mmCIF file of C-alpha atoms in Angstrom:
data_model
loop_
_atom_site.group_PDB
_atom_site.id
_atom_site.type_symbol
_atom_site.label_atom_id
_atom_site.label_comp_id
_atom_site.label_asym_id
_atom_site.label_seq_id
_atom_site.Cartn_x
_atom_site.Cartn_y
_atom_site.Cartn_z
ATOM 1 C CA CYS A 1 42.877 209.956 178.267
ATOM 2 C CA ARG A 2 41.789 213.178 176.657
ATOM 3 C CA PHE A 3 38.181 214.221 176.396
ATOM 4 C CA ASP A 4 38.576 217.520 174.651
ATOM 5 C CA SER A 5 37.156 216.487 171.300
ATOM 6 C CA ASP A 6 34.277 214.577 169.828
ATOM 7 C CA SER A 7 36.386 211.911 168.183
ATOM 8 C CA GLY A 8 35.026 208.389 168.239
ATOM 9 C CA LYS A 9 38.101 207.200 170.109
ATOM 10 C CA ASP A 10 37.530 209.701 172.906
ATOM 11 C CA ARG A 11 33.888 208.665 173.242
ATOM 12 C CA GLN A 12 34.853 204.986 173.372
ATOM 13 C CA GLU A 13 37.516 205.589 176.046
ATOM 14 C CA TYR A 14 35.026 207.628 178.056
ATOM 15 C CA LYS A 15 32.404 204.876 177.832
ATOM 16 C CA ARG A 16 34.941 202.248 178.913
ATOM 17 C CA ILE A 17 35.908 204.253 181.986
ATOM 18 C CA VAL A 18 32.279 204.883 182.946
ATOM 19 C CA ALA A 19 31.513 201.182 182.470
ATOM 20 C CA MET A 20 34.151 200.325 185.082
ATOM 21 C CA GLY A 21 31.864 201.917 187.648
ATOM 22 C CA PRO A 22 32.557 203.155 191.170
ATOM 23 C CA LYS A 23 35.783 201.222 191.586
ATOM 24 C CA VAL A 24 37.571 203.792 189.383
ATOM 25 C CA ILE A 25 36.416 206.837 191.359
ATOM 26 C CA PRO A 26 39.602 207.045 193.490
ATOM 27 C CA LEU A 27 41.775 206.687 190.388
ATOM 28 C CA VAL A 28 39.903 209.410 188.515
ATOM 29 C CA LEU A 29 40.073 211.738 191.535
ATOM 30 C CA LYS A 30 43.827 211.217 191.871
ATOM 31 C CA ARG A 31 44.296 211.784 188.145
ATOM 32 C CA ILE A 32 42.392 215.071 188.072
ATOM 33 C CA GLN A 33 44.217 216.169 191.217
ATOM 34 C CA ARG A 34 47.582 215.693 189.480
ATOM 35 C CA ARG A 35 46.526 216.760 186.009
ATOM 36 C CA PRO A 36 43.313 218.772 185.756
ATOM 37 C CA SER A 37 41.152 217.740 182.830
ATOM 38 C CA TRP A 38 37.566 217.319 181.783
ATOM 39 C CA LEU A 39 37.942 213.685 182.843
ATOM 40 C CA VAL A 40 35.981 215.032 185.808
ATOM 41 C CA MET A 41 32.844 214.430 183.697
ATOM 42 C CA VAL A 42 33.317 210.687 184.210
ATOM 43 C CA LEU A 43 32.542 211.227 187.885
ATOM 44 C CA TRP A 44 29.177 212.786 187.058
ATOM 45 C CA ASP A 45 28.227 209.787 184.942
ATOM 46 C CA ILE A 46 29.445 207.181 187.425
ATOM 47 C CA THR A 47 27.986 208.741 190.573
ATOM 48 C CA GLY A 48 24.961 210.619 189.302
ATOM 49 C CA GLU A 49 26.087 213.443 191.584
ATOM 50 C CA ASN A 50 27.306 216.959 190.970
ATOM 51 C CA PRO A 51 28.959 218.572 193.996
ATOM 52 C CA SER A 52 29.605 221.833 192.136
ATOM 53 C CA PRO A 53 27.294 224.788 192.649
ATOM 54 C CA PRO A 54 25.832 226.406 189.516
ATOM 55 C CA LYS A 55 28.282 229.308 189.797
ATOM 56 C CA HIS A 56 31.130 226.843 189.029
ATOM 57 C CA ALA A 57 29.588 225.760 185.714
ATOM 58 C CA GLY A 58 32.267 225.824 183.027
ATOM 59 C CA LEU A 59 35.057 226.497 185.534
ATOM 60 C CA LEU A 60 37.210 223.378 185.409
ATOM 61 C CA GLY A 61 39.475 224.315 188.312
ATOM 62 C CA LYS A 62 36.556 225.034 190.623
ATOM 63 C CA GLN A 63 34.741 221.857 189.584
ATOM 64 C CA ILE A 64 37.842 219.808 190.297
ATOM 65 C CA GLU A 65 38.176 221.419 193.732
ATOM 66 C CA ASP A 66 34.524 220.548 194.400
ATOM 67 C CA TRP A 67 35.027 216.930 193.321
ATOM 68 C CA LEU A 68 38.191 216.532 195.389
ATOM 69 C CA LYS A 69 36.358 217.841 198.458
ATOM 70 C CA TRP A 70 33.499 215.433 197.670
ATOM 71 C CA GLY A 71 35.993 212.572 197.276
ATOM 72 C CA LYS A 72 37.513 213.265 200.688
ATOM 73 C CA GLN A 73 34.092 213.497 202.329
ATOM 74 C CA LYS A 74 32.997 210.197 200.763
ATOM 75 C CA GLY A 75 36.256 208.419 201.662
ATOM 76 C CA HIS A 76 37.530 208.059 198.083
ATOM 77 C CA LEU A 77 40.599 210.185 198.889
ATOM 78 C CA ASN A 78 42.346 210.291 202.207
ATOM 79 C CA ALA A 79 42.231 213.669 203.893
ATOM 80 C CA GLY A 80 45.928 214.318 203.319
ATOM 81 C CA ALA A 81 45.679 213.730 199.549
#
């Protein structure tokens, strides 16, 4: 999935992923680990959390690092992932 535009298709795909809820968190984390993308925003909407400090705003790589650390801490990714 790509979320780099405002097309209706992108919004619908995004909504479908968010609607799947917490069960997709490990899948999203693994996906952004392999292929960094703004798919990370799905995690904000599913969890209501934001593990990134304000200084990482707009920095995709840093935000992904923050979410991967969060995922390991919460048990969504195993520590070796």
